[in-house]
CSV table of N, CA, C and O in Angstrom, one decimal:
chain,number,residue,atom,x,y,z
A,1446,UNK,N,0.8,-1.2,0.0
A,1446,UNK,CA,0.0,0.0,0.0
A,1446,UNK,C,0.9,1.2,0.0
A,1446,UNK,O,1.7,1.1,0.9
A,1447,UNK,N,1.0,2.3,-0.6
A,1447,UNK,CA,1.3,3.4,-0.5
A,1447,UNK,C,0.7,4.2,0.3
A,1447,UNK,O,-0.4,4.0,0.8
A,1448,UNK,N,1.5,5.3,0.5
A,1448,UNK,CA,2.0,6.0,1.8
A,1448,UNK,C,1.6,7.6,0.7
A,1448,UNK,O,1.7,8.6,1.3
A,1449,UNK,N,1.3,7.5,-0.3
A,1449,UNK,CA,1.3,8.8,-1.0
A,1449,UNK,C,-0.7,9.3,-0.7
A,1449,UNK,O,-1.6,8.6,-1.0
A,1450,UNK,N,-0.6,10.8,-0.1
A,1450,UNK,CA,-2.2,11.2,-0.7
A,1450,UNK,C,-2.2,10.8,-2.0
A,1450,UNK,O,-1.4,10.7,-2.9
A,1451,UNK,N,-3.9,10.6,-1.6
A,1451,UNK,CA,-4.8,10.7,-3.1
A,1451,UNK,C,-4.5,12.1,-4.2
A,1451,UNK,O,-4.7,13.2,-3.7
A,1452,UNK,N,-4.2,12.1,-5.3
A,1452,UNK,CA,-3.7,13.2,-5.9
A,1452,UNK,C,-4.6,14.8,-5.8
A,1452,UNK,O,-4.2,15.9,-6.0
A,1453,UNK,N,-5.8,14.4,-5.5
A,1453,UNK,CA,-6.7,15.2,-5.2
A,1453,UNK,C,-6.6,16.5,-4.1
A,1453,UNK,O,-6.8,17.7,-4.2
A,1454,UNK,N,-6.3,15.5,-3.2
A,1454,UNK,CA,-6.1,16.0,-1.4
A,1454,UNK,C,-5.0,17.1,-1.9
A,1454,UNK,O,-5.1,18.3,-1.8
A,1455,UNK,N,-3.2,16.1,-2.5
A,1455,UNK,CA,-2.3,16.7,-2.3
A,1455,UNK,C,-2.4,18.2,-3.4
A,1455,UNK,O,-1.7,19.2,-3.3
A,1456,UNK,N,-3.4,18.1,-4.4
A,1456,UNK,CA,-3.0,19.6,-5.2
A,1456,UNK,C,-3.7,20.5,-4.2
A,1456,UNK,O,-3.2,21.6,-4.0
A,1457,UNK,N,-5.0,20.1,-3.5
A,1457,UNK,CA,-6.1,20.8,-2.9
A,1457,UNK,C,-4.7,21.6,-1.7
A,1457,UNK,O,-4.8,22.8,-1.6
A,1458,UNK,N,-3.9,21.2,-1.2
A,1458,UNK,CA,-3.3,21.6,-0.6
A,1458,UNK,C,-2.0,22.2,-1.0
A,1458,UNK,O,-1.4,22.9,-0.2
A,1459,UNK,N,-1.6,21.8,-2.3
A,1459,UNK,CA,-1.1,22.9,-2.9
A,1459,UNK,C,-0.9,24.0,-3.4
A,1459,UNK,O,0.1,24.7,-3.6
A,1460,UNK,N,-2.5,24.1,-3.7
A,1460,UNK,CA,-3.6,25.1,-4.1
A,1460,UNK,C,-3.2,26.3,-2.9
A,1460,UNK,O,-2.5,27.3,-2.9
A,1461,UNK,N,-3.8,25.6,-1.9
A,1461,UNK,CA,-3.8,26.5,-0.6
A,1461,UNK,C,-2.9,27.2,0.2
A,1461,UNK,O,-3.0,28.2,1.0
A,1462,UNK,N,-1.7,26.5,-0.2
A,1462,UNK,CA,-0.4,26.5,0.6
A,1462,UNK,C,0.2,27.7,-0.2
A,1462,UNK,O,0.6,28.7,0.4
A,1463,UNK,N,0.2,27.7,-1.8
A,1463,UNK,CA,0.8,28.6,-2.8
A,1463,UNK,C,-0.2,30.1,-2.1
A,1463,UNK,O,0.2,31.1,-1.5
A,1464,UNK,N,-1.5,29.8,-2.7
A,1464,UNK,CA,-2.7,31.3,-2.6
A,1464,UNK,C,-2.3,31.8,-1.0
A,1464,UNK,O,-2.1,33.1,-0.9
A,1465,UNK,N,-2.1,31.0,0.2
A,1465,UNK,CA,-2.3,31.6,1.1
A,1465,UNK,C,-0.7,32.5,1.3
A,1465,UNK,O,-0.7,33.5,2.0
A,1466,UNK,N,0.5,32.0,0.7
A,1466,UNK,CA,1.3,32.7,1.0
A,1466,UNK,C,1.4,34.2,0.2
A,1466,UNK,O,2.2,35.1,0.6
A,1467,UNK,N,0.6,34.5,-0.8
A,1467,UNK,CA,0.4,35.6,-1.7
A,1467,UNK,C,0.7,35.0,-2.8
A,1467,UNK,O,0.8,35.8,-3.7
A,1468,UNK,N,1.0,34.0,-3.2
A,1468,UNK,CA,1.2,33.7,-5.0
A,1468,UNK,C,0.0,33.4,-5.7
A,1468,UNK,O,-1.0,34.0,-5.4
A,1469,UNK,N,0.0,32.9,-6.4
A,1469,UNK,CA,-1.1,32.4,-7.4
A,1469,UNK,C,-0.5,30.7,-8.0
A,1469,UNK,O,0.5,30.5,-8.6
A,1470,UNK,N,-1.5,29.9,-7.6
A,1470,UNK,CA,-2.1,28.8,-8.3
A,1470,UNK,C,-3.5,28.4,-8.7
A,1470,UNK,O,-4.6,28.7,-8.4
A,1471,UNK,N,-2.9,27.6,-9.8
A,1471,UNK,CA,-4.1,27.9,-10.8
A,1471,UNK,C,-4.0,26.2,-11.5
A,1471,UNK,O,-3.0,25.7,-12.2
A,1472,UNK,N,-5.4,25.5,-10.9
A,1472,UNK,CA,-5.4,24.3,-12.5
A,1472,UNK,C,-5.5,24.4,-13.3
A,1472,UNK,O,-6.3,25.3,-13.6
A,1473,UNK,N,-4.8,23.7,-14.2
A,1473,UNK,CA,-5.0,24.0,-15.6
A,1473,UNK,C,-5.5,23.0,-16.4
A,1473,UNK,O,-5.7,23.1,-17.6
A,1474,UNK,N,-5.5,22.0,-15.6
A,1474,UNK,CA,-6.2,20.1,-16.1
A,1474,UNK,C,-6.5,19.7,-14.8
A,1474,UNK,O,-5.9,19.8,-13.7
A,1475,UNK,N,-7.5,19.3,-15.0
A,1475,UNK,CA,-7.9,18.0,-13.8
A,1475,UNK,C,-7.9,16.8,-14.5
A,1475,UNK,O,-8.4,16.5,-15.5
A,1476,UNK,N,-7.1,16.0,-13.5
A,1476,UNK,CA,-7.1,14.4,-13.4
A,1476,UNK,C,-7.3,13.8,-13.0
A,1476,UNK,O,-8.2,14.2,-12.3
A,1477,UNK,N,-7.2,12.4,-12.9
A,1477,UNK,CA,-7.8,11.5,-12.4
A,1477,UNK,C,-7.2,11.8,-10.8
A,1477,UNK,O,-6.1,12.2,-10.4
A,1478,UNK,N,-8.7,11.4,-9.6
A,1478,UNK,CA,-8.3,12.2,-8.6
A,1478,UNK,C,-7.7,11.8,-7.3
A,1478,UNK,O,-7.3,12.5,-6.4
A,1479,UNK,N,-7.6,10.1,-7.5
A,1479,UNK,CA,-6.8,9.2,-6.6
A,1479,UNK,C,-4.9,9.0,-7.1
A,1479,UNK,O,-3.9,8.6,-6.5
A,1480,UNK,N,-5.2,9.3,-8.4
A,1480,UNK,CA,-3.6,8.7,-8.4
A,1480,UNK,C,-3.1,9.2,-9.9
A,1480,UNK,O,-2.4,8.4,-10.6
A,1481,UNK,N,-3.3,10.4,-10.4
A,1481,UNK,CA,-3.3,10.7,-11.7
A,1481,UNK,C,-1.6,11.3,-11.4
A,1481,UNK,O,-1.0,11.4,-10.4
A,1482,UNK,N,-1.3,11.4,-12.4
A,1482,UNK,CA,0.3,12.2,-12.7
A,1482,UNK,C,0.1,13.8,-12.4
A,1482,UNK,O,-0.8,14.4,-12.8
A,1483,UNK,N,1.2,14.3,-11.5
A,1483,UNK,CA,1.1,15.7,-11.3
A,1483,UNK,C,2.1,16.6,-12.6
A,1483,UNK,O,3.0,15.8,-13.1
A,1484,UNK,N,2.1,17.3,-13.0
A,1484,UNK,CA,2.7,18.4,-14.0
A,1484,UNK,C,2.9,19.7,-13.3
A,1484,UNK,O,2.0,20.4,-13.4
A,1485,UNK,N,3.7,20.0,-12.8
A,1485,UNK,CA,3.5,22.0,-12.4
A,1485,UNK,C,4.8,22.8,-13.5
A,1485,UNK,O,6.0,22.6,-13.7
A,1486,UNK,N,3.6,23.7,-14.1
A,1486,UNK,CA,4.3,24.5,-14.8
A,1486,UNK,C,5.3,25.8,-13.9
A,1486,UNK,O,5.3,26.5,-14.9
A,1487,UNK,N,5.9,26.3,-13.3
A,1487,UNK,CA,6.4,27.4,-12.6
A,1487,UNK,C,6.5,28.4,-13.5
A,1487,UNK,O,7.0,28.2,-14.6
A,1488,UNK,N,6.0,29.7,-13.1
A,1488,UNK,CA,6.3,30.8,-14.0
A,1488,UNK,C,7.6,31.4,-13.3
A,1488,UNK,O,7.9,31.5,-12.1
A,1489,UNK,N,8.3,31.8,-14.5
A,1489,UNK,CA,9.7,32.3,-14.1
A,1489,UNK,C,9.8,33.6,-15.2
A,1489,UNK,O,10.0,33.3,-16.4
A,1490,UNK,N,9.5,34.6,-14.9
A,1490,UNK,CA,10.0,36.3,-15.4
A,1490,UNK,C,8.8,35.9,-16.9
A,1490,UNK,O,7.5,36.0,-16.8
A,1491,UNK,N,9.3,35.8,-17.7
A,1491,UNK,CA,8.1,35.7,-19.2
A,1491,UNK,C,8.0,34.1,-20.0
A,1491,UNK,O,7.7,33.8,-21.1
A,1492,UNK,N,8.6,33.4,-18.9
A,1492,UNK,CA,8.7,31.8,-19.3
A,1492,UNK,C,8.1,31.2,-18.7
A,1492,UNK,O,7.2,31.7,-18.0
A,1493,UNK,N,8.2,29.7,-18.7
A,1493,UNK,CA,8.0,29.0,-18.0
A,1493,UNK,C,8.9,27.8,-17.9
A,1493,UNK,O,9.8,27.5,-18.7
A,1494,UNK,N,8.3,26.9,-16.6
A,1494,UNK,CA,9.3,25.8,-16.8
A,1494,UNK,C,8.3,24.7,-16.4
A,1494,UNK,O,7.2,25.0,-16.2
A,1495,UNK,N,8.8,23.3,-16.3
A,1495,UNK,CA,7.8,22.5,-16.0
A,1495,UNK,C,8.8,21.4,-14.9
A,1495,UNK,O,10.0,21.2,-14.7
A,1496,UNK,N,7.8,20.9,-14.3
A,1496,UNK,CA,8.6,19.9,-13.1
A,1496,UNK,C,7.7,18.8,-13.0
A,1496,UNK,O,6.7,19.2,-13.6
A,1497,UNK,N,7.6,17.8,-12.7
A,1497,UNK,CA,6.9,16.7,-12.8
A,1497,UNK,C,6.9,15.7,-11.4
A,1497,UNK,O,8.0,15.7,-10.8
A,1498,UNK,N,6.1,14.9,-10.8
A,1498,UNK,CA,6.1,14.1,-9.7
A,1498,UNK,C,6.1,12.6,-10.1
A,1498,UNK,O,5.2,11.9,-10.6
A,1499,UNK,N,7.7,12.3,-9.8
A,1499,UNK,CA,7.9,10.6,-10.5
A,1499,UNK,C,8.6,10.1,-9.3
A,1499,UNK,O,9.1,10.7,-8.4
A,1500,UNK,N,8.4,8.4,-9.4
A,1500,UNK,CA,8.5,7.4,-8.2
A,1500,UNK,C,9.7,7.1,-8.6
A,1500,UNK,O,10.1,7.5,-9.7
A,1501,UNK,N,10.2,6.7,-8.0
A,1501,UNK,CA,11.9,6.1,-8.1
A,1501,UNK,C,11.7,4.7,-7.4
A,1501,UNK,O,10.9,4.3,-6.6
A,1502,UNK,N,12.6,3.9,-8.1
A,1502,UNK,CA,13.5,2.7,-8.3
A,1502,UNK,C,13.2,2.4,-6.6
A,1502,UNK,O,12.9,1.3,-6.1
A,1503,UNK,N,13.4,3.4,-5.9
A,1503,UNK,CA,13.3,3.2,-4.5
A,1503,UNK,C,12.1,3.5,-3.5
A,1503,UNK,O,12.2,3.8,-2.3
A,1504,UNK,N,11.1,3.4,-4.4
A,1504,UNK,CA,9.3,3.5,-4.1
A,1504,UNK,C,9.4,5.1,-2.9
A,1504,UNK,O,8.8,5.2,-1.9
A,1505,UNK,N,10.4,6.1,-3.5
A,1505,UNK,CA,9.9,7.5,-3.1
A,1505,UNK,C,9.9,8.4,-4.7
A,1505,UNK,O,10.2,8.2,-5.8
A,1506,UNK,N,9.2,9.4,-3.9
A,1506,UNK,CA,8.9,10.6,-5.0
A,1506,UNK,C,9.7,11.1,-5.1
A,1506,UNK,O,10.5,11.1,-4.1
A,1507,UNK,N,10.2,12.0,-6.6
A,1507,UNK,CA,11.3,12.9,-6.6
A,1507,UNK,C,10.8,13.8,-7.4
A,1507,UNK,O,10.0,13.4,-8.2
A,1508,UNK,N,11.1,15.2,-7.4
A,1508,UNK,CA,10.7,16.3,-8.6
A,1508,UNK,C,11.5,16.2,-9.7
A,1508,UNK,O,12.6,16.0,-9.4
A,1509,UNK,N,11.3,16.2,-10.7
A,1509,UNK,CA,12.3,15.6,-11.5
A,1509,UNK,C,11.7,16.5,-13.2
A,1509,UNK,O,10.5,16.3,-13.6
A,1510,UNK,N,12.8,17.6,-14.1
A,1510,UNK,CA,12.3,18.6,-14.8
A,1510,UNK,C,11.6,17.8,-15.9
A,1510,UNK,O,11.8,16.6,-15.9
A,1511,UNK,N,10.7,18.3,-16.8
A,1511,UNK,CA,9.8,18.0,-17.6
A,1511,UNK,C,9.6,19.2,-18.5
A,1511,UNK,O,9.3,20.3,-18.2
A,1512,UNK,N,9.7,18.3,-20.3
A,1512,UNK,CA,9.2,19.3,-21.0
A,1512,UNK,C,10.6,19.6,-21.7
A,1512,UNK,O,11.6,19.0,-21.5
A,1513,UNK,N,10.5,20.7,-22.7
A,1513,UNK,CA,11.3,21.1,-23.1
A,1513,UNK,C,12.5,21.9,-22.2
A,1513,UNK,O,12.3,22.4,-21.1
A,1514,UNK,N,13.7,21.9,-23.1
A,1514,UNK,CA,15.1,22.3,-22.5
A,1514,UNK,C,14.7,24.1,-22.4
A,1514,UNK,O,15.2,24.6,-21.4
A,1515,UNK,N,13.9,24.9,-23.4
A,1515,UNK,CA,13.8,26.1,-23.4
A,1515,UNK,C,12.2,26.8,-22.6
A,1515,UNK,O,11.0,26.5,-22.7
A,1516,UNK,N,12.9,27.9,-21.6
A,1516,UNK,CA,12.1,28.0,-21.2
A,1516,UNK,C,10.8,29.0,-21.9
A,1516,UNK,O,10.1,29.7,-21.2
A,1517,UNK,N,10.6,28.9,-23.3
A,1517,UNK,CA,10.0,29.6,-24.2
A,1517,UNK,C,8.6,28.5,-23.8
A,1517,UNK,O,8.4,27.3,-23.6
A,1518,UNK,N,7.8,29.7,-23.6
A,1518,UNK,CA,6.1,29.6,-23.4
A,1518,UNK,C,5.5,28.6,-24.3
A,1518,UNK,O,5.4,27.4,-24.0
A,1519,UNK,N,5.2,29.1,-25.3
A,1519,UNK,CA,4.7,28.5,-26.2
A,1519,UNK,C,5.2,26.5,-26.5
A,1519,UNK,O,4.6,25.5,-26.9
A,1520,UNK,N,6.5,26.8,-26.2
A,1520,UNK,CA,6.6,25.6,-26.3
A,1520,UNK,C,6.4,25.0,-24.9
A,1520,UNK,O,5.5,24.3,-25.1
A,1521,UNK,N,6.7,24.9,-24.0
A,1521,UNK,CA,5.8,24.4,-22.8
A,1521,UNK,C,4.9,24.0,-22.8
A,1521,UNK,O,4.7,22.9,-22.3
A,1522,UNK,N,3.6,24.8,-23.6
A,1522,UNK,CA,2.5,24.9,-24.0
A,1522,UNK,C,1.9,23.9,-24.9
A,1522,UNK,O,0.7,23.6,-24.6
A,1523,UNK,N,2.4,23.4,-25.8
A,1523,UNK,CA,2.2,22.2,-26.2
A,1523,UNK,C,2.9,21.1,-25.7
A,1523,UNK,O,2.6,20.0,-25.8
A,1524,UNK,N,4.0,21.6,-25.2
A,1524,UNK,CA,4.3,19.5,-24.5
A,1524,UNK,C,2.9,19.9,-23.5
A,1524,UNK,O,1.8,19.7,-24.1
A,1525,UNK,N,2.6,20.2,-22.6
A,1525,UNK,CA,1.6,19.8,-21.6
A,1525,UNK,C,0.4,19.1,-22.2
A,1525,UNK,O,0.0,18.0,-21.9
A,1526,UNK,N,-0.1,20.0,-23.2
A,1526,UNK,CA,-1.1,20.1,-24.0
A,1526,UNK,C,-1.1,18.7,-25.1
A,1526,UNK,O,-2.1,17.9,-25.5
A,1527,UNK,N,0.0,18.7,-25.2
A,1527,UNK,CA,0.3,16.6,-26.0
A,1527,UNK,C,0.2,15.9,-24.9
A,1527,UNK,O,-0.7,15.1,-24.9
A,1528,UNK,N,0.9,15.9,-23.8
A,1528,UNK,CA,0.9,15.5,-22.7
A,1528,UNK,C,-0.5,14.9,-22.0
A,1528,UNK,O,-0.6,13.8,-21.6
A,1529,UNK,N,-1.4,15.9,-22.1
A,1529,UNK,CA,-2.5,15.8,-21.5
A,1529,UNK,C,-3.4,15.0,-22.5
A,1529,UNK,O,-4.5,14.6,-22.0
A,1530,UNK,N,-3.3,14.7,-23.9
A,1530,UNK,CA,-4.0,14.6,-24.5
A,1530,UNK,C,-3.5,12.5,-24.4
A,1530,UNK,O,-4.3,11.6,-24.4
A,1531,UNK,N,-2.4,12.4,-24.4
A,1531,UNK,CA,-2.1,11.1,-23.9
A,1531,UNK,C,-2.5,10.2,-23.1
A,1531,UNK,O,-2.8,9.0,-23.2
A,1532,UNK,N,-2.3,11.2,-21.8
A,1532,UNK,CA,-2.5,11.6,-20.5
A,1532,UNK,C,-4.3,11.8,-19.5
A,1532,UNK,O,-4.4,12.4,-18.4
A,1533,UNK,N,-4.9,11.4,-19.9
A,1533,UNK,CA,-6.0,12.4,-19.5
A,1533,UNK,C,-6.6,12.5,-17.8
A,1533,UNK,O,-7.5,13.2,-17.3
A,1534,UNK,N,-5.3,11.1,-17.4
A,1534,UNK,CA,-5.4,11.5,-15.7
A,1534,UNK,C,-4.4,12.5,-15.6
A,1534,UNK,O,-4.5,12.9,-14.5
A,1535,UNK,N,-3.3,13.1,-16.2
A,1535,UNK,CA,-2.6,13.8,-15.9
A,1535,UNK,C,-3.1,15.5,-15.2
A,1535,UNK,O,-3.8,16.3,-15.9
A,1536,UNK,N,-2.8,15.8,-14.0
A,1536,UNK,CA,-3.2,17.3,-13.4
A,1536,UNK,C,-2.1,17.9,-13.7
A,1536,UNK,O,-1.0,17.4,-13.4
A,1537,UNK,N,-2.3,19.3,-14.6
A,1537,UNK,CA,-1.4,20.0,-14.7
A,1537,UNK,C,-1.8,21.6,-13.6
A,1537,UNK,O,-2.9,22.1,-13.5
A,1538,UNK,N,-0.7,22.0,-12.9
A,1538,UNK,CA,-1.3,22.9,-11.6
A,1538,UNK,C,-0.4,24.0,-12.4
A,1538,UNK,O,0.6,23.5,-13.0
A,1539,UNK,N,-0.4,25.1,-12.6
A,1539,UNK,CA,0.3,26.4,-12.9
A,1539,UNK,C,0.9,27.2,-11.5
A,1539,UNK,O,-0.1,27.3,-10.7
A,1540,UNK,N,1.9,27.6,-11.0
A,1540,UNK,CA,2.1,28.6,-9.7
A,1540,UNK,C,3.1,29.3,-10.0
A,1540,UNK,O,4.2,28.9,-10.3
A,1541,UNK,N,2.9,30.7,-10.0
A,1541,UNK,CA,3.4,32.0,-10.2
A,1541,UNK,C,3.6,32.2,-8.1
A,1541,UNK,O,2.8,32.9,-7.6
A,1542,UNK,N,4.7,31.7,-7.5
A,1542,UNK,CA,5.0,32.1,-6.4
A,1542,UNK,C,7.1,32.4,-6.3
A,1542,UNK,O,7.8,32.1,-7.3
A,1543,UNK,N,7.5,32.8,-5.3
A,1543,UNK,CA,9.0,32.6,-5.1
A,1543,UNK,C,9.4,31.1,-4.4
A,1543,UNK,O,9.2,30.6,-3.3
A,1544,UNK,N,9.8,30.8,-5.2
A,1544,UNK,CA,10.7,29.7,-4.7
A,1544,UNK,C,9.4,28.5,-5.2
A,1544,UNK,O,9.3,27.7,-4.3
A,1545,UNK,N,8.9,28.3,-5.9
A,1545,UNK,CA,8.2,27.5,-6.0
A,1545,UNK,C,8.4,25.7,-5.5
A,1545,UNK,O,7.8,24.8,-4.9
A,1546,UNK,N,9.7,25.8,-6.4
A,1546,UNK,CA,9.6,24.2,-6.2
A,1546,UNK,C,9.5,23.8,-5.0
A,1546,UNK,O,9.0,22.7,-4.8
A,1547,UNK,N,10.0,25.1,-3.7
A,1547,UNK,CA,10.1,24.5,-2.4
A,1547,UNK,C,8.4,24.2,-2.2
A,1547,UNK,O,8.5,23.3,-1.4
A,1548,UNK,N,7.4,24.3,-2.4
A,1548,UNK,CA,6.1,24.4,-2.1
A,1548,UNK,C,5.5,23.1,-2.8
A,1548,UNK,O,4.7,22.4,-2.3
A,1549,UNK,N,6.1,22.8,-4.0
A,1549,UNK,CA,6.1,21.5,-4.5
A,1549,UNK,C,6.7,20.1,-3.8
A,1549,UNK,O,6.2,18.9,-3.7
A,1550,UNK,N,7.6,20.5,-3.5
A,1550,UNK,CA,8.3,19.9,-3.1
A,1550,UNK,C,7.5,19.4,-1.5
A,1550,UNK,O,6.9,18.3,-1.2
A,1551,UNK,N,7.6,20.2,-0.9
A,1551,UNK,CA,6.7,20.0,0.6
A,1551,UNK,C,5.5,19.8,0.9
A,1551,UNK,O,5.1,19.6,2.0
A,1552,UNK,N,5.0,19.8,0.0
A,1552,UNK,CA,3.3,19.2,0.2
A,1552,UNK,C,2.7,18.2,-1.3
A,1552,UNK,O,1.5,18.2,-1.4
A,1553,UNK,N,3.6,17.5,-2.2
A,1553,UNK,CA,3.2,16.6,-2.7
A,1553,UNK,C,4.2,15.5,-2.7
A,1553,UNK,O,3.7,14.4,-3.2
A,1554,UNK,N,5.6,15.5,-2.1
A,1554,UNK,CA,6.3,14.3,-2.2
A,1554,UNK,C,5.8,14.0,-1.1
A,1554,UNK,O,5.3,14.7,-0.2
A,1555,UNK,N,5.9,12.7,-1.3
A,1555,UNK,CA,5.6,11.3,-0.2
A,1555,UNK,C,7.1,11.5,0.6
A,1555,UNK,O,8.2,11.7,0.1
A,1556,UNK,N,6.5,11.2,1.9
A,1556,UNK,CA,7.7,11.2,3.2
A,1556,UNK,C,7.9,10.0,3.7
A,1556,UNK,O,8.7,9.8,4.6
Protein backbone atom coordinates (compact mmCIF):
# COMPACT_ATOMS: atom_id res chain seq x y z
CA UNK A 1 0.00 0.00 0.00
CA UNK A 2 1.27 3.42 -0.54
CA UNK A 3 1.96 6.05 1.75
CA UNK A 4 1.30 8.75 -0.99
CA UNK A 5 -2.20 11.16 -0.67
CA UNK A 6 -4.76 10.75 -3.13
CA UNK A 7 -3.74 13.18 -5.93
CA UNK A 8 -6.74 15.20 -5.17
CA UNK A 9 -6.11 15.99 -1.44
CA UNK A 10 -2.26 16.74 -2.26
CA UNK A 11 -3.02 19.61 -5.22
CA UNK A 12 -6.06 20.81 -2.91
CA UNK A 13 -3.30 21.55 -0.62
CA UNK A 14 -1.08 22.90 -2.89
CA UNK A 15 -3.64 25.09 -4.11
CA UNK A 16 -3.81 26.50 -0.58
CA UNK A 17 -0.44 26.50 0.56
CA UNK A 18 0.78 28.63 -2.79
CA UNK A 19 -2.68 31.27 -2.59
CA UNK A 20 -2.32 31.55 1.11
CA UNK A 21 1.31 32.69 1.03
CA UNK A 22 0.35 35.60 -1.67
CA UNK A 23 1.16 33.66 -5.00
CA UNK A 24 -1.05 32.43 -7.41
CA UNK A 25 -2.14 28.81 -8.26
CA UNK A 26 -4.15 27.87 -10.79
CA UNK A 27 -5.40 24.31 -12.45
CA UNK A 28 -4.97 23.96 -15.60
CA UNK A 29 -6.17 20.13 -16.09
CA UNK A 30 -7.89 18.01 -13.84
CA UNK A 31 -7.10 14.42 -13.36
CA UNK A 32 -7.77 11.55 -12.41
CA UNK A 33 -8.31 12.18 -8.62
CA UNK A 34 -6.80 9.22 -6.56
CA UNK A 35 -3.62 8.74 -8.42
CA UNK A 36 -3.32 10.72 -11.75
CA UNK A 37 0.28 12.15 -12.71
CA UNK A 38 1.05 15.72 -11.26
CA UNK A 39 2.67 18.42 -14.01
CA UNK A 40 3.53 21.99 -12.40
CA UNK A 41 4.25 24.51 -14.75
CA UNK A 42 6.45 27.37 -12.63
CA UNK A 43 6.30 30.82 -14.00
CA UNK A 44 9.74 32.31 -14.13
CA UNK A 45 10.00 36.30 -15.39
CA UNK A 46 8.05 35.69 -19.25
CA UNK A 47 8.70 31.83 -19.33
CA UNK A 48 7.98 28.98 -18.00
CA UNK A 49 9.33 25.77 -16.77
CA UNK A 50 7.84 22.46 -16.04
CA UNK A 51 8.60 19.91 -13.08
CA UNK A 52 6.89 16.71 -12.76
CA UNK A 53 6.10 14.13 -9.66
CA UNK A 54 7.92 10.58 -10.51
CA UNK A 55 8.49 7.38 -8.20
CA UNK A 56 11.86 6.12 -8.12
CA UNK A 57 13.45 2.70 -8.29
CA UNK A 58 13.34 3.16 -4.50
CA UNK A 59 9.31 3.53 -4.08
CA UNK A 60 9.93 7.54 -3.14
CA UNK A 61 8.92 10.59 -5.02
CA UNK A 62 11.29 12.88 -6.56
CA UNK A 63 10.71 16.29 -8.62
CA UNK A 64 12.34 15.63 -11.46
CA UNK A 65 12.26 18.65 -14.82
CA UNK A 66 9.83 17.96 -17.56
CA UNK A 67 9.20 19.34 -21.05
CA UNK A 68 11.33 21.10 -23.15
CA UNK A 69 15.07 22.26 -22.53
CA UNK A 70 13.84 26.10 -23.41
CA UNK A 71 12.08 27.99 -21.22
CA UNK A 72 9.98 29.65 -24.24
CA UNK A 73 6.09 29.58 -23.41
CA UNK A 74 4.67 28.54 -26.16
CA UNK A 75 6.61 25.56 -26.29
CA UNK A 76 5.85 24.39 -22.81
CA UNK A 77 2.48 24.85 -24.04
CA UNK A 78 2.24 22.22 -26.24
CA UNK A 79 4.26 19.48 -24.50
CA UNK A 80 1.64 19.80 -21.64
CA UNK A 81 -1.06 20.06 -24.01
CA UNK A 82 0.30 16.55 -26.03
CA UNK A 83 0.89 15.50 -22.70
CA UNK A 84 -2.53 15.77 -21.55
CA UNK A 85 -3.98 14.56 -24.50
CA UNK A 86 -2.10 11.08 -23.89
CA UNK A 87 -2.47 11.56 -20.52
CA UNK A 88 -5.95 12.42 -19.47
CA UNK A 89 -5.42 11.46 -15.67
CA UNK A 90 -2.63 13.76 -15.91
CA UNK A 91 -3.18 17.30 -13.39
CA UNK A 92 -1.42 19.98 -14.65
CA UNK A 93 -1.29 22.86 -11.63
CA UNK A 94 0.34 26.44 -12.89
CA UNK A 95 2.14 28.55 -9.72
CA UNK A 96 3.36 31.99 -10.16
CA UNK A 97 4.97 32.12 -6.38
CA UNK A 98 8.98 32.60 -5.15
CA UNK A 99 10.67 29.69 -4.66
CA UNK A 100 8.23 27.46 -5.99
CA UNK A 101 9.62 24.24 -6.21
CA UNK A 102 10.13 24.55 -2.41
CA UNK A 103 6.10 24.42 -2.07
CA UNK A 104 6.06 21.50 -4.46
CA UNK A 105 8.34 19.86 -3.13
CA UNK A 106 6.75 20.00 0.58
CA UNK A 107 3.31 19.20 0.15
CA UNK A 108 3.25 16.64 -2.75
CA UNK A 109 6.31 14.25 -2.16
CA UNK A 110 5.61 11.31 -0.15
CA UNK A 111 7.67 11.15 3.22
Amino acid sequence: MSSRLPTHLAIGALLRRVNDSGGLAVVRARGEPQGGAILVLIAEGRGLRAIERMRGLDDRDALVAAGPESNETAMLEDYWQNRRRRDPDLWVIELDVPDAERFVAETILSH
